[in-house]
XYZ file of C-alpha atoms in Angstrom:
658
model
C 229.433 228.654 183.811
C 232.619 230.511 182.829
C 234.992 228.463 185.002
C 238.101 227.033 183.378
C 238.986 223.707 184.941
C 242.584 224.007 183.723
C 242.907 226.982 186.088
C 241.649 225.079 189.101
C 244.966 225.258 190.994
C 245.951 228.704 192.226
C 249.549 229.522 191.321
C 251.954 232.359 190.768
C 252.408 233.357 194.429
C 255.361 231.700 196.219
C 253.327 231.469 199.436
C 250.552 229.542 197.673
C 252.950 227.276 195.798
C 254.727 226.523 199.062
C 251.379 225.734 200.709
C 250.445 223.358 197.898
C 253.761 221.524 198.231
C 253.388 221.352 202.025
C 249.851 219.928 201.748
C 250.967 217.224 199.307
C 253.957 216.270 201.470
C 251.794 216.167 204.622
C 249.212 213.891 202.984
C 251.970 211.593 201.686
C 253.594 211.464 205.131
C 250.288 210.547 206.800
C 249.530 207.796 204.280
C 253.066 206.378 204.507
C 253.002 206.503 208.311
C 249.637 204.757 208.621
C 250.737 202.104 206.137
C 254.166 201.529 207.681
C 252.794 201.171 211.213
C 249.756 199.197 209.987
C 247.319 201.605 211.607
C 244.599 201.821 208.941
C 242.377 199.299 210.754
C 242.948 201.031 214.087
C 242.102 204.422 212.545
C 238.873 203.059 211.074
C 237.712 201.177 214.191
C 238.728 203.653 216.883
C 238.190 207.039 215.251
C 236.572 207.230 211.818
C 233.599 205.070 212.830
C 233.382 205.933 216.530
C 230.179 207.213 218.126
C 231.798 207.672 221.568
C 231.151 211.254 222.653
C 234.615 211.488 224.230
C 236.482 210.517 221.071
C 234.260 212.772 218.992
C 235.081 215.596 221.397
C 238.809 214.904 221.038
C 238.487 215.019 217.237
C 236.717 218.381 217.506
C 239.543 219.677 219.720
C 242.236 218.381 217.358
C 240.428 220.131 214.488
C 240.371 223.311 216.568
C 244.140 223.138 217.132
C 244.762 222.704 213.382
C 242.414 225.555 212.502
C 244.018 227.782 215.173
C 247.325 227.203 213.385
C 245.819 227.951 209.959
C 243.929 231.050 211.125
C 246.952 232.205 213.121
C 249.162 232.031 210.026
C 246.619 234.236 208.249
C 246.798 236.714 211.120
C 250.598 236.791 211.066
C 250.583 237.423 207.314
C 248.228 240.375 207.793
C 250.411 241.767 210.566
C 253.510 241.378 208.394
C 251.805 243.324 205.608
C 250.848 246.225 207.906
C 254.042 246.283 209.987
C 255.423 249.101 207.829
C 253.767 251.701 205.570
C 253.188 250.832 201.922
C 254.480 247.283 202.264
C 254.251 244.958 199.244
C 254.440 241.654 201.116
C 250.830 240.922 200.088
C 248.909 242.527 197.267
C 245.395 243.841 197.833
C 243.642 240.734 196.490
C 245.715 238.305 198.550
C 245.225 240.445 201.666
C 241.445 240.450 201.154
C 241.435 236.666 200.837
C 243.521 236.190 203.981
C 241.443 238.754 205.869
C 238.285 236.843 204.912
C 239.530 233.335 205.693
C 241.097 234.448 208.998
C 237.734 235.629 210.318
C 235.734 232.625 209.120
C 238.275 230.070 210.323
C 238.842 231.596 213.744
C 235.135 231.936 214.569
C 233.498 228.972 212.843
C 236.340 226.466 212.491
C 238.492 227.210 215.554
C 236.331 228.580 218.386
C 233.303 226.410 217.611
C 235.080 223.015 217.454
C 237.153 223.773 220.558
C 234.036 224.537 222.587
C 231.820 221.827 221.065
C 234.686 219.398 221.656
C 234.794 220.230 225.362
C 230.989 220.051 225.483
C 231.131 216.569 223.954
C 233.767 215.314 226.359
C 232.420 216.850 229.545
C 228.639 217.385 229.515
C 227.489 213.717 229.381
C 229.908 213.007 232.239
C 228.689 215.979 234.262
C 225.077 214.806 234.082
C 225.855 211.119 234.705
C 224.960 209.895 231.199
C 226.468 207.001 229.214
C 226.597 209.054 226.008
C 224.626 211.754 224.224
C 221.000 211.125 223.278
C 221.773 210.420 219.601
C 225.313 209.017 219.306
C 225.300 208.416 215.548
C 223.852 211.871 214.913
C 226.686 213.229 217.066
C 229.228 211.519 214.817
C 227.448 212.887 211.741
C 227.579 216.373 213.296
C 231.348 216.181 213.619
C 231.978 214.757 210.175
C 229.738 217.340 208.476
C 231.578 220.101 210.349
C 234.910 218.585 209.316
C 233.783 218.166 205.706
C 232.723 221.820 205.544
C 235.971 222.945 207.184
C 238.124 220.978 204.747
C 236.119 222.201 201.747
C 236.577 225.795 202.891
C 240.294 225.340 203.587
C 241.207 223.927 200.194
C 239.955 227.138 198.592
C 243.258 228.969 198.975
C 245.059 226.426 196.781
C 242.170 225.134 194.633
C 240.139 227.766 192.835
C 240.833 230.777 195.081
C 239.684 231.891 198.535
C 236.601 233.991 199.276
C 237.530 237.669 199.370
C 234.430 239.602 200.496
C 235.225 239.611 204.225
C 234.042 237.133 206.837
C 230.646 238.882 206.787
C 230.484 238.509 202.974
C 228.376 241.640 202.486
C 226.447 242.145 199.274
C 226.787 243.522 196.639
C 230.540 242.849 197.015
C 229.899 239.108 197.524
C 227.656 238.871 194.465
C 228.665 237.701 191.020
C 228.853 241.252 189.660
C 231.754 242.279 191.911
C 233.166 238.823 192.797
C 232.877 236.756 189.601
C 235.344 234.064 190.735
C 234.420 230.954 192.678
C 235.924 232.004 196.023
C 232.614 233.111 197.512
C 230.994 229.887 196.287
C 233.261 228.146 198.804
C 231.892 230.442 201.508
C 228.261 229.736 200.593
C 228.573 225.951 200.244
C 231.158 224.997 202.882
C 229.481 227.004 205.636
C 226.111 225.387 204.870
C 227.607 221.912 205.258
C 229.400 222.780 208.497
C 226.336 224.642 209.781
C 224.141 221.561 209.367
C 226.507 219.687 211.668
C 226.378 222.450 214.269
C 222.574 222.571 214.172
C 222.444 218.811 214.783
C 224.783 219.284 217.749
C 222.434 221.853 219.268
C 219.428 219.539 218.968
C 221.415 216.614 220.367
C 222.583 218.438 223.476
C 219.174 219.894 224.264
C 217.688 216.395 224.308
C 220.696 214.950 226.157
C 220.579 217.503 228.979
C 216.804 217.533 229.363
C 216.258 213.757 229.179
C 219.425 211.952 230.315
C 220.424 213.490 233.644
C 221.320 211.229 236.561
C 218.620 210.428 239.139
C 218.089 213.393 241.443
C 219.804 215.955 239.185
C 217.171 218.639 238.729
C 217.881 221.593 236.462
C 219.001 223.684 239.442
C 221.504 221.019 240.482
C 223.276 220.967 237.119
C 226.881 222.189 236.893
C 227.252 225.644 235.375
C 229.043 224.345 232.272
C 226.056 222.095 231.584
C 223.712 225.049 232.025
C 225.678 227.183 229.569
C 225.764 224.279 227.116
C 221.977 223.937 227.314
C 221.353 227.635 226.694
C 223.983 227.697 223.943
C 222.277 224.762 222.237
C 218.948 226.589 222.351
C 220.572 229.642 220.716
C 222.108 227.367 218.064
C 218.698 225.935 217.211
C 217.226 229.451 217.075
C 220.005 231.173 215.106
C 221.707 228.681 212.803
C 218.655 228.033 210.577
C 218.658 231.776 209.802
C 222.252 231.584 208.588
C 221.597 228.372 206.682
C 218.687 229.985 204.823
C 220.758 233.123 204.114
C 223.574 230.985 202.708
C 221.075 229.029 200.593
C 219.736 232.299 199.150
C 223.324 233.425 198.533
C 223.926 230.157 196.682
C 220.861 230.740 194.521
C 222.039 234.271 193.711
C 225.544 233.194 192.778
C 224.849 229.870 191.049
C 221.378 230.220 189.569
C 220.927 233.925 188.853
C 218.273 234.834 191.421
C 218.147 238.334 192.948
C 217.561 238.032 196.686
C 220.523 240.247 197.599
C 221.344 242.043 194.338
C 220.386 245.687 193.923
C 218.677 244.984 190.609
C 215.410 243.116 190.049
C 213.958 243.934 193.457
C 216.709 242.445 195.623
C 218.153 244.056 198.757
C 221.725 243.964 200.018
C 220.421 244.953 203.462
C 218.417 241.726 203.572
C 221.732 239.859 203.718
C 223.088 242.197 206.419
C 220.006 241.641 208.579
C 219.950 237.860 208.107
C 223.696 237.574 208.678
C 223.668 239.489 211.954
C 220.434 237.868 213.141
C 222.692 234.820 213.243
C 226.005 236.611 213.738
C 225.414 238.290 217.063
C 223.831 235.247 218.719
C 226.871 233.380 217.333
C 229.061 235.562 219.569
C 227.143 234.230 222.571
C 227.149 230.702 221.174
C 230.922 230.783 221.705
C 230.960 233.033 224.793
C 228.411 231.205 226.985
C 230.192 227.815 227.057
C 233.356 229.766 227.858
C 231.546 231.359 230.815
C 230.644 227.852 231.957
C 234.289 226.740 231.744
C 235.438 229.712 233.822
C 232.716 228.952 236.386
C 233.957 225.368 236.810
C 237.623 226.362 236.977
C 237.134 229.272 239.396
C 234.933 227.251 241.759
C 237.364 224.309 241.791
C 240.537 226.307 242.376
C 238.912 228.717 244.855
C 237.741 225.706 246.883
C 234.262 227.211 247.075
C 230.801 226.688 245.664
C 230.103 229.101 242.816
C 228.735 232.323 244.307
C 225.216 233.305 243.234
C 224.364 230.121 241.330
C 220.722 231.117 240.745
C 221.630 234.602 239.551
C 224.183 233.035 237.206
C 221.482 230.869 235.644
C 219.117 233.846 235.312
C 221.868 235.955 233.738
C 222.631 233.230 231.172
C 218.980 233.080 230.156
C 218.872 236.893 230.036
C 221.942 237.032 227.795
C 220.400 234.422 225.476
C 217.200 236.472 225.131
C 218.967 239.797 224.609
C 221.407 238.264 222.119
C 218.530 237.904 219.648
C 217.474 241.589 219.761
C 220.723 243.526 219.356
C 221.798 242.709 215.790
C 221.215 246.172 214.304
C 224.121 247.644 216.309
C 226.349 246.096 213.630
C 225.049 248.585 211.079
C 223.972 251.770 212.856
C 225.653 253.621 209.995
C 223.392 252.054 207.339
C 220.536 254.535 207.799
C 218.064 252.541 209.893
C 216.940 255.828 211.480
C 217.285 257.331 214.975
C 214.332 255.481 216.528
C 215.576 252.057 215.435
C 219.156 252.885 216.403
C 218.036 254.084 219.830
C 216.122 250.876 220.550
C 219.042 248.655 219.629
C 221.460 250.921 221.475
C 219.454 250.386 224.664
C 219.205 246.596 224.223
C 222.931 246.426 223.498
C 223.785 248.296 226.694
C 221.306 246.170 228.658
C 223.278 243.026 227.814
C 226.109 244.410 229.946
C 223.936 243.950 233.047
C 223.711 240.127 233.150
C 227.340 239.955 231.975
C 228.346 242.225 234.864
C 226.436 239.980 237.275
C 228.569 237.055 236.173
C 231.816 239.004 236.578
C 230.930 239.946 240.156
C 229.828 236.382 240.923
C 233.229 235.062 239.828
C 234.992 237.708 241.924
C 232.880 236.870 244.985
C 233.562 233.171 244.428
C 237.271 233.914 244.715
C 236.809 236.199 247.736
C 238.134 234.451 250.857
C 238.769 231.328 248.803
C 241.939 229.234 249.082
C 242.999 229.987 245.531
C 245.367 227.612 243.759
C 247.296 229.282 240.949
C 247.285 226.413 238.474
C 247.640 227.161 234.767
C 243.876 226.750 234.270
C 243.197 229.240 237.069
C 245.668 231.743 235.628
C 243.681 231.770 232.385
C 240.487 232.404 234.360
C 242.113 235.241 236.322
C 243.506 236.875 233.167
C 240.105 236.637 231.530
C 238.421 239.041 233.970
C 240.377 242.287 233.359
C 240.904 241.655 229.648
C 237.258 240.817 229.031
C 236.157 243.885 230.992
C 238.186 246.023 228.555
C 236.296 244.372 225.711
C 232.980 244.903 227.499
C 233.553 248.579 228.328
C 234.586 249.385 224.753
C 231.493 247.465 223.645
C 229.310 249.870 225.632
C 231.124 252.725 223.865
C 230.292 251.153 220.507
C 226.684 250.581 221.631
C 226.097 254.348 221.587
C 224.800 254.884 218.059
C 226.034 258.460 217.706
C 229.558 257.586 218.847
C 229.573 254.465 216.695
C 229.557 256.648 213.586
C 233.113 257.600 214.562
C 234.307 254.192 215.772
C 232.580 251.824 213.375
C 234.885 251.577 210.389
C 238.116 251.889 212.370
C 240.543 249.509 214.069
C 238.921 250.493 217.383
C 236.100 248.076 216.544
C 238.575 245.349 215.539
C 240.392 245.743 218.860
C 237.091 245.555 220.778
C 236.059 242.430 218.896
C 239.340 240.678 219.739
C 239.233 241.808 223.383
C 235.848 240.096 223.664
C 236.541 236.895 221.747
C 240.144 236.109 222.687
C 239.803 236.486 226.495
C 236.197 235.296 226.346
C 236.781 232.220 224.186
C 240.458 231.417 223.624
C 241.435 231.938 227.284
C 238.497 229.718 228.251
C 239.496 227.010 225.797
C 243.027 226.944 227.192
C 241.680 226.888 230.767
C 239.348 224.015 229.867
C 242.074 222.032 228.129
C 244.514 222.296 231.046
C 241.674 221.466 233.461
C 240.059 218.502 231.668
C 243.127 217.156 229.834
C 243.767 214.351 232.382
C 240.153 213.250 232.017
C 240.607 212.926 228.246
C 244.074 211.379 228.056
C 245.074 210.044 231.477
C 247.964 212.451 232.027
C 248.347 216.147 232.760
C 249.816 218.875 230.613
C 253.080 220.211 232.011
C 252.321 223.060 234.425
C 255.683 224.803 233.972
C 255.335 224.883 230.188
C 251.710 225.880 230.721
C 252.763 228.975 232.617
C 255.254 229.946 229.884
C 252.416 229.498 227.399
C 250.138 231.638 229.551
C 252.473 234.604 230.018
C 253.677 234.708 226.422
C 250.148 234.464 225.030
C 248.590 237.051 227.366
C 251.422 239.545 226.941
C 251.472 238.993 223.179
C 247.702 239.425 222.997
C 247.754 242.793 224.762
C 250.754 244.070 222.801
C 249.002 243.059 219.580
C 245.551 244.505 220.136
C 245.851 247.360 222.654
C 247.607 249.610 220.068
C 244.686 249.027 217.707
C 242.366 250.976 220.040
C 244.603 254.025 219.676
C 245.087 253.477 215.951
C 241.310 253.441 215.563
C 240.886 256.631 217.561
C 243.522 258.249 215.333
C 241.492 257.284 212.266
C 243.121 254.063 211.009
C 240.409 252.243 209.049
C 239.828 248.497 209.133
C 239.946 246.207 206.098
C 242.790 248.273 204.559
C 245.853 246.420 203.344
C 248.229 249.401 203.514
C 248.596 252.978 204.761
C 250.800 255.968 204.015
C 253.915 256.964 205.937
C 252.429 260.442 206.403
C 249.524 259.037 208.443
C 251.725 258.573 211.482
C 250.317 255.090 212.110
C 253.584 253.216 211.549
C 254.945 252.986 215.150
C 251.754 251.485 216.602
C 251.321 249.103 213.658
C 254.894 247.890 214.233
C 254.250 247.354 217.956
C 251.116 245.380 217.064
C 253.091 243.207 214.626
C 255.728 242.473 217.287
C 252.943 241.503 219.697
C 251.547 239.029 217.174
C 254.938 237.291 217.045
C 254.974 236.970 220.864
C 251.417 235.629 220.736
C 252.438 233.064 218.105
C 255.393 231.949 220.240
C 252.949 231.399 223.106
C 250.791 229.139 220.931
C 253.914 227.277 219.798
C 254.769 226.604 223.453
C 251.269 225.170 223.924
C 251.786 222.824 220.967
C 255.174 221.797 222.369
C 253.514 221.194 225.747
C 251.124 218.735 224.097
C 254.054 216.937 222.441
C 256.166 216.896 225.635
C 253.301 215.667 227.777
C 252.436 212.854 225.364
C 256.068 211.732 225.477
C 257.077 212.237 229.099
C 254.136 213.024 231.438
C 253.401 210.535 234.224
C 250.521 208.181 233.507
C 249.539 207.353 237.090
C 247.425 210.479 237.430
C 244.574 210.395 239.932
C 241.011 210.265 238.672
C 240.492 213.525 240.621
C 243.797 215.449 240.443
C 242.236 218.858 241.167
C 239.981 217.771 244.083
C 237.078 218.894 241.896
C 233.351 219.195 242.466
C 231.385 217.657 239.571
C 230.539 214.130 238.426
C 233.056 213.795 235.581
C 235.768 213.399 238.231
C 234.116 210.208 239.531
C 235.340 208.366 236.438
C 238.725 206.960 235.438
C 241.413 209.033 233.731
C 241.027 208.523 230.786
C 237.322 207.779 231.139
C 236.179 204.181 230.628
C 234.144 203.805 227.425
C 230.835 203.307 229.292
C 231.483 206.337 231.563
C 229.899 205.072 234.805
C 229.796 201.516 236.130
C 226.793 202.626 238.190
C 224.985 205.871 237.428
C 225.332 208.081 240.534
C 222.397 209.554 242.417
C 222.603 213.326 242.817
C 221.385 214.956 246.004
C 222.666 218.523 245.700
C 224.743 220.958 243.657
C 228.449 220.061 243.417
C 227.389 216.443 243.848
C 230.826 214.823 243.693
C 232.303 217.255 246.221
C 229.630 216.374 248.772
C 229.899 212.649 247.995
C 233.580 212.838 248.890
C 232.770 214.651 252.122
C 230.254 211.952 253.030
C 232.606 209.131 251.989
C 230.093 207.772 249.484
C 232.613 207.149 246.684
C 234.786 204.662 248.580
C 233.165 201.397 247.560
C 231.428 200.063 244.477
C 229.236 197.116 245.433
C 229.127 194.138 243.082
C 225.369 193.854 243.505
C 224.942 197.351 242.028
C 226.745 196.497 238.787
C 224.448 195.623 235.885
C 225.192 195.046 232.228
C 225.356 198.280 230.246
C 223.819 198.983 226.847
C 226.092 200.905 224.451
C 225.687 202.073 220.827
C 227.638 200.358 218.038
C 230.176 202.118 215.851
C 229.063 203.164 212.383
C 230.881 204.167 209.216
C 227.772 205.875 207.823
C 228.483 209.371 209.273
C 231.965 209.345 207.725
C 230.508 208.200 204.389
C 227.885 210.968 204.501
C 230.565 213.592 205.151
C 232.603 212.393 202.157
C 229.558 212.526 199.877
C 228.539 215.962 201.195
C 232.091 217.182 200.567
C 232.157 215.858 196.991
C 228.721 217.332 196.260
C 229.781 220.658 197.725
C 232.998 220.703 195.689
C 231.093 220.226 192.437
C 228.624 222.954 193.418
C 231.502 225.337 194.151
C 232.703 224.876 190.569
C 229.118 225.087 189.295
C 229.252 221.581 187.844
C 225.549 221.056 188.452
C 225.105 217.667 186.784
C 228.098 216.204 188.627
C 226.763 217.669 191.900
C 223.341 216.115 191.291
C 224.906 212.715 190.660
C 227.014 213.011 193.821
C 223.936 214.075 195.805
C 222.372 210.702 195.011
C 224.956 209.348 197.442
C 223.413 211.503 200.190
C 219.978 210.012 199.487
C 221.486 206.511 199.528
C 223.016 207.247 202.922
C 219.671 208.397 204.301
C 217.988 205.258 202.997
C 220.658 203.047 204.567
C 220.163 204.825 207.895
C 216.389 204.383 207.647
C 216.828 200.598 207.466
C 219.569 200.375 210.102
C 218.202 198.163 212.870
C 221.441 197.821 214.846
C 220.410 198.324 218.474
C 223.936 198.363 219.878
C 225.469 195.889 222.309
C 225.766 195.121 226.009
C 228.879 195.362 228.178
C 228.951 192.325 230.463
C 229.173 192.594 234.243
C 232.496 190.728 234.219
C 234.038 193.210 231.767
C 232.818 196.115 233.889
C 234.396 194.578 237.001
C 237.712 194.023 235.227
C 237.731 197.583 233.925
C 236.874 199.117 237.285
C 239.580 197.139 239.098
C 242.256 198.420 236.715
C 241.777 202.071 237.680
C 240.393 201.993 241.191
C 243.684 200.653 242.542
C 246.138 202.814 240.570
C 248.903 204.310 242.671
C 247.992 207.904 243.352
C 244.345 207.158 242.501
C 241.314 206.690 244.723
C 242.384 203.261 245.981
C 238.742 202.264 245.920
C 237.774 198.693 245.159
C 234.988 196.614 243.653
C 233.170 194.479 246.187
């Protein structure tokens, strides 16, 4: 196989050696801490084996924070390299690796877990469910995602990172031009993580369609639940395409097939088509839940029902449909022909119509509303103008003839970031500030939140606005350096300074989490925002069974109208029944470990070792097939005790049982 195991650890670069030392010290610190405080049993019972959708959501969010840090470091390193002409901070190979891992991590291992985490925490609560439809499958989804993420992230210190770009185009990604194992990490790790995401999509479709509270028809669902449903449908439609493409890539790289090679009848354009058949719907997989978050936040802090609810639902469905028929706009320049380019140019511009409907609906929701400028609302307000910049430049790129000029420049990179950062990262921050008390029982500090907001938004614009002008001046993307004679240096320097401001903003967010855990008041109300949807009927943090009595929904914004009618004041003892809950299981964690080990051996093309490790996967499936654990029941007395503890908290609802 040509791989020398004595060269498994990447060395020679001070940055990589420092990273290896930091990883070892971090692992040692975690092990020592857990041992010293005797927390191994707690970690196993409460987190590693949990099937509680709320805890799984929190683990997704924590993973997203860690990956944001890792991907952000990559971004800062790239900005440092391009801050001045002909810099030697990174060599070309190292820059290509960082450029590749930054894209993959930020899209698949940062944006996805943040949004799926919020979906896990919030959606079952919004529809009045006890948990998701398949709790153990939900745990397996997370652990497969985490296994894939960890496998991908060890590449930069063990064996070498992928270096063919986040799109991993052939023939560059093939063995002929990338003979190392870096792109094996890409092919294997993303398959493992993608399996977890596909399971999540299936789980949430079933959960939303089959487990809604009595009376909650589809047109009475909160908008975040709607966007989650449509997103899950796109996941089920698009992710198998990517999984198959990655499997074919694995065959090409590990077993000598020729699906994407130029020789022996293969086609590099087959990869491009398969990748973007998944890749463009993936943009909407992360954008649509973000639209749902903004809808919840804007309606709550405008003190109004979301304007144009039906048109919002129709526009979401329209976006989902159009997202599957626009993929060719990613390679207009690859000689598809004028007729094909024209068709996809029209479909690409059409997608601006339902998106524009949503923008106007949010603006009309705020019109004449009593707007509260909380940190969450500030993120929603900043989203609108910044995202519109991304959308307008997207229409420019949709014109096939013009795209020949824009396509390989930093103009496209700036557009991409103006869509995904306001459209996803702003939404994630809005959602975290909004739902944080529901997850942890205390609020993030609003003053620190506003510092975080202003630093991040200013830093974002200073970083990426100059890239539009650099692109129009001819600065190409994917280049690790440029000449002093090009005249690009001033704008590149401004962009680098902006990235530092942006990083400081993220650091303030991390400090806010730390400060709030240490000092924030714990007597937060179950409904601190005077919100509108069912998740705010529960305790803060939410009791493990979610609802003592599943509510009956009569109209949209059910909780808001229940409060107006005074229906949430009393919980009658006669209504409380024992509750069935699923049992914890260590099997999902075990499966993730075995998948990770199998994937690691495949990366290094140790086929016999991988086959032996894969037996562990089969064993796990067999164990699951003979698992007859039907869960357990929560007694009425325990429910009463739990409800009394939060319904009489100072600053809470002051409701009572009985």
